[in-house]
PDB file of C-alpha atoms in Angstrom:
ATOM      1  CA  MET A   1      -3.445  -1.653  -2.188  1.00 48.00           C
ATOM      2  CA  ALA A   2       0.134  -1.895  -3.465  1.00 53.00           C
ATOM      3  CA  SER A   3      -1.082  -0.804  -6.918  1.00 59.00           C
ATOM      4  CA  LEU A   4      -1.808   2.644  -5.416  1.00 62.00           C
ATOM      5  CA  LEU A   5       1.885   3.119  -4.692  1.00 67.00           C
ATOM      6  CA  PRO A   6       3.981   5.413  -6.899  1.00 77.00           C
ATOM      7  CA  GLU A   7       6.725   3.938  -9.082  1.00 84.00           C
ATOM      8  CA  THR A   8       9.471   5.240  -6.767  1.00 86.00           C
ATOM      9  CA  LEU A   9       8.805   4.138  -3.187  1.00 87.00           C
ATOM     10  CA  PHE A  10      11.914   5.612  -1.589  1.00 87.00           C
ATOM     11  CA  GLU A  11      14.916   7.657  -2.614  1.00 91.00           C
ATOM     12  CA  ALA A  12      17.941   8.879  -0.682  1.00 92.00           C
ATOM     13  CA  GLY A  13      21.250  10.391  -1.614  1.00 92.00           C
ATOM     14  CA  GLY A  14      24.327  11.290   0.337  1.00 88.00           C
ATOM     15  CA  GLN A  15      28.051  11.407   0.712  1.00 88.00           C
ATOM     16  CA  GLY A  16      29.998   8.434   1.941  1.00 83.00           C
ATOM     17  CA  PRO A  17      31.602   8.411   5.393  1.00 81.00           C
ATOM     18  CA  ALA A  18      34.777  10.467   5.858  1.00 80.00           C
ATOM     19  CA  PRO A  19      37.358  10.680   4.406  1.00 80.00           C
ATOM     20  CA  SER A  20      35.474   9.650   1.275  1.00 78.00           C
ATOM     21  CA  LYS A  21      33.934  12.348  -0.892  1.00 81.00           C
ATOM     22  CA  ASP A  22      32.064   9.822  -3.024  1.00 87.00           C
ATOM     23  CA  TYR A  23      28.367  10.371  -3.621  1.00 91.00           C
ATOM     24  CA  TYR A  24      25.741   7.633  -3.381  1.00 93.00           C
ATOM     25  CA  GLN A  25      22.089   7.309  -4.316  1.00 95.00           C
ATOM     26  CA  LEU A  26      19.624   4.658  -3.224  1.00 95.00           C
ATOM     27  CA  GLN A  27      16.317   4.287  -5.033  1.00 95.00           C
ATOM     28  CA  ILE A  28      13.594   1.746  -4.332  1.00 93.00           C
ATOM     29  CA  THR A  29      11.026   1.244  -7.077  1.00 92.00           C
ATOM     30  CA  ARG A  30       8.045  -1.094  -7.137  1.00 89.00           C
ATOM     31  CA  SER A  31      10.172  -3.927  -8.473  1.00 91.00           C
ATOM     32  CA  GLN A  32      13.859  -3.278  -7.784  1.00 94.00           C
ATOM     33  CA  VAL A  33      16.555  -1.698  -5.632  1.00 96.00           C
ATOM     34  CA  ILE A  34      18.881   0.677  -7.484  1.00 96.00           C
ATOM     35  CA  PHE A  35      22.180   1.682  -5.875  1.00 95.00           C
ATOM     36  CA  ARG A  36      24.319   4.289  -7.680  1.00 95.00           C
ATOM     37  CA  TRP A  37      27.720   5.735  -6.833  1.00 91.00           C
ATOM     38  CA  TRP A  38      29.988   8.456  -8.146  1.00 89.00           C
ATOM     39  CA  ARG A  39      33.694   8.479  -7.282  1.00 83.00           C
ATOM     40  CA  ILE A  40      34.843  11.980  -6.343  1.00 80.00           C
ATOM     41  CA  SER A  41      38.597  12.400  -6.324  1.00 71.00           C
ATOM     42  CA  LEU A  42      41.309  14.845  -7.323  1.00 69.00           C
ATOM     43  CA  ARG A  43      43.556  11.962  -8.411  1.00 68.00           C
ATOM     44  CA  ASN A  44      43.973  11.491 -12.132  1.00 66.00           C
ATOM     45  CA  ASP A  45      43.522   7.719 -11.956  1.00 63.00           C
ATOM     46  CA  TYR A  46      39.913   8.101 -10.701  1.00 60.00           C
ATOM     47  CA  ARG A  47      38.889  10.847 -13.135  1.00 63.00           C
ATOM     48  CA  THR A  48      38.152   8.415 -15.931  1.00 67.00           C
ATOM     49  CA  ASN A  49      35.884   6.253 -13.755  1.00 73.00           C
ATOM     50  CA  ARG A  50      32.254   6.385 -14.729  1.00 80.00           C
ATOM     51  CA  PRO A  51      29.441   6.321 -12.216  1.00 86.00           C
ATOM     52  CA  GLY A  52      28.448   2.835 -11.113  1.00 90.00           C
ATOM     53  CA  VAL A  53      25.039   1.297 -10.685  1.00 94.00           C
ATOM     54  CA  THR A  54      23.677  -1.903  -9.184  1.00 94.00           C
ATOM     55  CA  LYS A  55      20.112  -2.947  -9.912  1.00 95.00           C
ATOM     56  CA  GLU A  56      18.632  -5.906  -8.088  1.00 95.00           C
ATOM     57  CA  CYS A  57      15.164  -7.358  -7.695  1.00 94.00           C
ATOM     58  CA  TYR A  58      13.824  -7.531  -4.151  1.00 95.00           C
ATOM     59  CA  GLU A  59      14.718 -11.202  -3.633  1.00 95.00           C
ATOM     60  CA  ASP A  60      18.323 -10.700  -4.766  1.00 95.00           C
ATOM     61  CA  PHE A  61      18.666  -7.594  -2.606  1.00 95.00           C
ATOM     62  CA  LEU A  62      17.448  -9.411   0.502  1.00 95.00           C
ATOM     63  CA  ASP A  63      20.222 -12.000  -0.040  1.00 95.00           C
ATOM     64  CA  ASP A  64      22.994  -9.463  -0.864  1.00 94.00           C
ATOM     65  CA  VAL A  65      24.801  -8.958   2.461  1.00 95.00           C
ATOM     66  CA  ASN A  66      27.561  -6.823   0.893  1.00 95.00           C
ATOM     67  CA  LEU A  67      25.041  -4.268  -0.388  1.00 94.00           C
ATOM     68  CA  HIS A  68      23.349  -4.260   3.027  1.00 95.00           C
ATOM     69  CA  VAL A  69      26.676  -3.365   4.654  1.00 94.00           C
ATOM     70  CA  GLN A  70      27.303  -0.549   2.147  1.00 92.00           C
ATOM     71  CA  ILE A  71      23.830   0.926   2.663  1.00 93.00           C
ATOM     72  CA  ALA A  72      24.181   0.726   6.450  1.00 93.00           C
ATOM     73  CA  LEU A  73      27.584   2.482   6.326  1.00 91.00           C
ATOM     74  CA  ILE A  74      26.414   5.261   4.023  1.00 91.00           C
ATOM     75  CA  PHE A  75      22.771   5.835   4.981  1.00 92.00           C
ATOM     76  CA  GLY A  76      22.531   4.218   8.425  1.00 91.00           C
ATOM     77  CA  SER A  77      20.882   1.143   9.891  1.00 92.00           C
ATOM     78  CA  LYS A  78      17.405   2.724  10.063  1.00 90.00           C
ATOM     79  CA  ILE A  79      17.379   3.324   6.307  1.00 91.00           C
ATOM     80  CA  LEU A  80      18.580  -0.241   5.722  1.00 94.00           C
ATOM     81  CA  GLN A  81      15.762  -1.558   7.925  1.00 93.00           C
ATOM     82  CA  TYR A  82      13.200   0.611   6.112  1.00 91.00           C
ATOM     83  CA  VAL A  83      14.443  -0.594   2.687  1.00 93.00           C
ATOM     84  CA  THR A  84      14.364  -4.252   3.704  1.00 94.00           C
ATOM     85  CA  ASN A  85      10.813  -3.773   5.000  1.00 92.00           C
ATOM     86  CA  LEU A  86       9.802  -2.280   1.651  1.00 90.00           C
ATOM     87  CA  CYS A  87      11.374  -5.246  -0.136  1.00 92.00           C
ATOM     88  CA  LYS A  88       9.427  -7.616   2.104  1.00 92.00           C
ATOM     89  CA  GLY A  89       6.166  -5.839   1.213  1.00 87.00           C
ATOM     90  CA  LYS A  90       5.763  -3.973   4.502  1.00 87.00           C
ATOM     91  CA  TYR A  91       4.623  -0.555   3.289  1.00 79.00           C
ATOM     92  CA  ASP A  92       3.952   2.432   5.534  1.00 77.00           C
ATOM     93  CA  PHE A  93       0.793   3.783   3.913  1.00 76.00           C
ATOM     94  CA  LEU A  94       0.189   6.340   6.663  1.00 79.00           C
ATOM     95  CA  GLU A  95       3.514   8.010   5.873  1.00 74.00           C
ATOM     96  CA  ARG A  96       2.417   8.455   2.256  1.00 73.00           C
ATOM     97  CA  LEU A  97      -0.724  10.486   3.058  1.00 82.00           C
ATOM     98  CA  SER A  98      -0.637  14.229   2.436  1.00 85.00           C
ATOM     99  CA  ASP A  99      -0.317  16.661   5.347  1.00 89.00           C
ATOM    100  CA  THR A 100      -3.739  18.131   4.558  1.00 90.00           C
ATOM    101  CA  LEU A 101      -5.443  14.740   4.816  1.00 91.00           C
ATOM    102  CA  LEU A 102      -3.514  13.828   7.971  1.00 92.00           C
ATOM    103  CA  LEU A 103      -4.503  17.145   9.597  1.00 91.00           C
ATOM    104  CA  CYS A 104      -8.134  16.422   8.835  1.00 90.00           C
ATOM    105  CA  ILE A 105      -7.874  12.959  10.403  1.00 91.00           C
ATOM    106  CA  ILE A 106      -5.909  14.174  13.439  1.00 92.00           C
ATOM    107  CA  SER A 107      -8.461  16.901  14.156  1.00 88.00           C
ATOM    108  CA  TYR A 108     -11.006  14.198  15.104  1.00 89.00           C
ATOM    109  CA  LEU A 109      -8.713  12.535  17.668  1.00 91.00           C
ATOM    110  CA  ASP A 110      -9.015  13.022  21.407  1.00 91.00           C
ATOM    111  CA  LEU A 111      -6.507  15.432  22.953  1.00 88.00           C
ATOM    112  CA  GLU A 112      -4.673  12.569  24.692  1.00 93.00           C
ATOM    113  CA  ASP A 113      -4.306  10.753  21.386  1.00 94.00           C
ATOM    114  CA  ILE A 114      -2.978  13.900  19.689  1.00 92.00           C
ATOM    115  CA  ALA A 115      -0.376  14.241  22.440  1.00 91.00           C
ATOM    116  CA  ARG A 116       0.681  10.603  21.992  1.00 94.00           C
ATOM    117  CA  LEU A 117       0.737  10.862  18.205  1.00 92.00           C
ATOM    118  CA  SER A 118       3.000  13.927  18.387  1.00 92.00           C
ATOM    119  CA  GLN A 119       5.633  11.748  20.075  1.00 93.00           C
ATOM    120  CA  THR A 120       5.827   9.159  17.289  1.00 88.00           C
ATOM    121  CA  SER A 121       7.831  11.073  14.665  1.00 86.00           C
ATOM    122  CA  HIS A 122       9.123  14.500  13.693  1.00 89.00           C
ATOM    123  CA  ARG A 123       6.459  14.765  10.991  1.00 89.00           C
ATOM    124  CA  PHE A 124       3.604  14.043  13.389  1.00 92.00           C
ATOM    125  CA  GLU A 125       5.090  16.399  15.979  1.00 93.00           C
ATOM    126  CA  LYS A 126       4.980  19.225  13.424  1.00 94.00           C
ATOM    127  CA  LEU A 127       1.445  18.307  12.385  1.00 93.00           C
ATOM    128  CA  CYS A 128       0.133  17.938  15.940  1.00 93.00           C
ATOM    129  CA  THR A 129       1.488  21.327  17.000  1.00 90.00           C
ATOM    130  CA  SER A 130       0.634  23.184  13.786  1.00 91.00           C
ATOM    131  CA  ASP A 131      -1.666  26.183  13.800  1.00 89.00           C
ATOM    132  CA  LYS A 132      -3.751  24.668  10.994  1.00 91.00           C
ATOM    133  CA  LEU A 133      -4.650  21.654  13.142  1.00 91.00           C
ATOM    134  CA  TRP A 134      -5.586  23.727  16.175  1.00 89.00           C
ATOM    135  CA  GLU A 135      -7.639  26.096  14.037  1.00 88.00           C
ATOM    136  CA  GLN A 136      -9.615  23.081  12.825  1.00 87.00           C
ATOM    137  CA  ILE A 137     -10.003  21.775  16.384  1.00 87.00           C
ATOM    138  CA  VAL A 138     -11.225  25.154  17.643  1.00 84.00           C
ATOM    139  CA  ALA A 139     -13.701  25.321  14.742  1.00 83.00           C
ATOM    140  CA  LEU A 140     -14.989  21.816  15.598  1.00 83.00           C
ATOM    141  CA  MET A 141     -15.227  22.438  19.366  1.00 82.00           C
ATOM    142  CA  CYS A 142     -16.576  25.996  19.456  1.00 78.00           C
ATOM    143  CA  ASP A 143     -20.026  27.013  18.350  1.00 77.00           C
ATOM    144  CA  THR A 144     -18.820  30.303  16.926  1.00 78.00           C
ATOM    145  CA  VAL A 145     -15.407  31.705  16.190  1.00 79.00           C
ATOM    146  CA  THR A 146     -15.562  35.485  16.307  1.00 80.00           C
ATOM    147  CA  GLN A 147     -13.325  37.923  14.480  1.00 84.00           C
ATOM    148  CA  ASP A 148     -11.835  38.905  17.847  1.00 81.00           C
ATOM    149  CA  MET A 149     -10.909  35.273  18.480  1.00 82.00           C
ATOM    150  CA  LYS A 150      -9.309  35.007  15.040  1.00 84.00           C
ATOM    151  CA  ALA A 151      -7.303  38.179  15.639  1.00 81.00           C
ATOM    152  CA  LEU A 152      -6.170  36.934  19.037  1.00 82.00           C
ATOM    153  CA  ALA A 153      -5.253  33.547  17.561  1.00 83.00           C
ATOM    154  CA  LYS A 154      -3.125  35.336  15.007  1.00 85.00           C
ATOM    155  CA  ASP A 155      -1.122  36.839  17.885  1.00 82.00           C
ATOM    156  CA  ILE A 156      -0.907  33.927  20.317  1.00 84.00           C
ATOM    157  CA  GLY A 157      -1.600  30.914  18.092  1.00 85.00           C
ATOM    158  CA  TRP A 158      -4.636  28.650  17.792  1.00 86.00           C
ATOM    159  CA  ARG A 159      -3.239  26.034  20.186  1.00 86.00           C
ATOM    160  CA  GLN A 160      -2.713  28.599  22.928  1.00 83.00           C
ATOM    161  CA  LEU A 161      -6.181  29.999  22.243  1.00 81.00           C
ATOM    162  CA  PHE A 162      -7.703  26.524  22.617  1.00 83.00           C
ATOM    163  CA  PHE A 163      -6.051  25.894  25.994  1.00 84.00           C
ATOM    164  CA  THR A 164      -6.835  29.346  27.395  1.00 79.00           C
ATOM    165  CA  ASN A 165      -9.779  29.268  29.788  1.00 76.00           C
ATOM    166  CA  LYS A 166     -12.863  31.295  28.946  1.00 75.00           C
ATOM    167  CA  LEU A 167     -12.295  34.028  31.525  1.00 81.00           C
ATOM    168  CA  GLN A 168      -8.693  34.623  30.454  1.00 81.00           C
ATOM    169  CA  LEU A 169      -9.783  34.585  26.835  1.00 76.00           C
ATOM    170  CA  GLN A 170     -12.377  37.287  27.472  1.00 80.00           C
ATOM    171  CA  ARG A 171      -9.771  39.398  29.307  1.00 84.00           C
ATOM    172  CA  GLN A 172      -7.282  39.074  26.456  1.00 82.00           C
ATOM    173  CA  ILE A 173      -9.910  39.986  23.850  1.00 81.00           C
ATOM    174  CA  ARG A 174     -11.035  42.987  25.912  1.00 83.00           C
ATOM    175  CA  LYS A 175      -7.412  44.109  26.384  1.00 84.00           C
ATOM    176  CA  ARG A 176      -6.746  43.737  22.659  1.00 80.00           C
ATOM    177  CA  ARG A 177      -9.842  45.789  21.776  1.00 80.00           C
ATOM    178  CA  GLN A 178      -8.793  48.501  24.198  1.00 82.00           C
ATOM    179  CA  GLN A 179      -5.279  48.643  22.689  1.00 80.00           C
ATOM    180  CA  ASN A 180      -6.775  48.954  19.199  1.00 77.00           C
ATOM    181  CA  ASP A 181      -9.132  51.707  20.375  1.00 75.00           C
ATOM    182  CA  ASP A 182      -6.235  53.572  22.015  1.00 74.00           C
ATOM    183  CA  LYS A 183      -4.269  53.443  18.755  1.00 73.00           C
ATOM    184  CA  LYS A 184      -7.215  54.909  16.854  1.00 71.00           C
ATOM    185  CA  GLU A 185      -7.677  57.754  19.351  1.00 67.00           C
ATOM    186  CA  VAL A 186      -4.094  58.996  19.296  1.00 59.00           C
ATOM    187  CA  PRO A 187      -4.203  62.330  17.426  1.00 61.00           C
ATOM    188  CA  LEU A 188      -1.635  62.952  14.768  1.00 58.00           C
ATOM    189  CA  GLU A 189       0.614  65.920  15.413  1.00 60.00           C
ATOM    190  CA  THR A 190       0.964  68.360  12.552  1.00 52.00           C
TER     191      THR A 190
END
């Protein structure tokens, strides 16, 4: 399964903590951890410094406490934990799936499970509340999706359409039709 992974597993870049203006990059490949830094300073003595780089295999990285401290200071403890998990072979394959594929999978979940999944991460929250997902769910649950329903969903959203009861839905469609008919009947003044 690991052979399906891309060459670069993770990459992050950012500025060091204040007052530093230095820039750092962290890249995790299939075989090594690469840590790069660029000194940013107005002082003449730092202008001749070239960017630095540290490349370590996974085993060496797991033993390098100094690099762990630097990564935690610059990128945070969650990134450090994620990188150490990658180095230990703990890959998050679900996170690597495309949004389209995840939406297809999520559309087959029960509503309770979708609600729980939306609370696990920002990405899943966006996916679980997206109009694309709820359009798929409505298509799976309803026998027919009329043009009136599609037009209404365009106005109120597919999720809202799904949770609207049948009577209210019929009222909204009827009201929408009547508004469209009224617009057509208004004579143009010349």
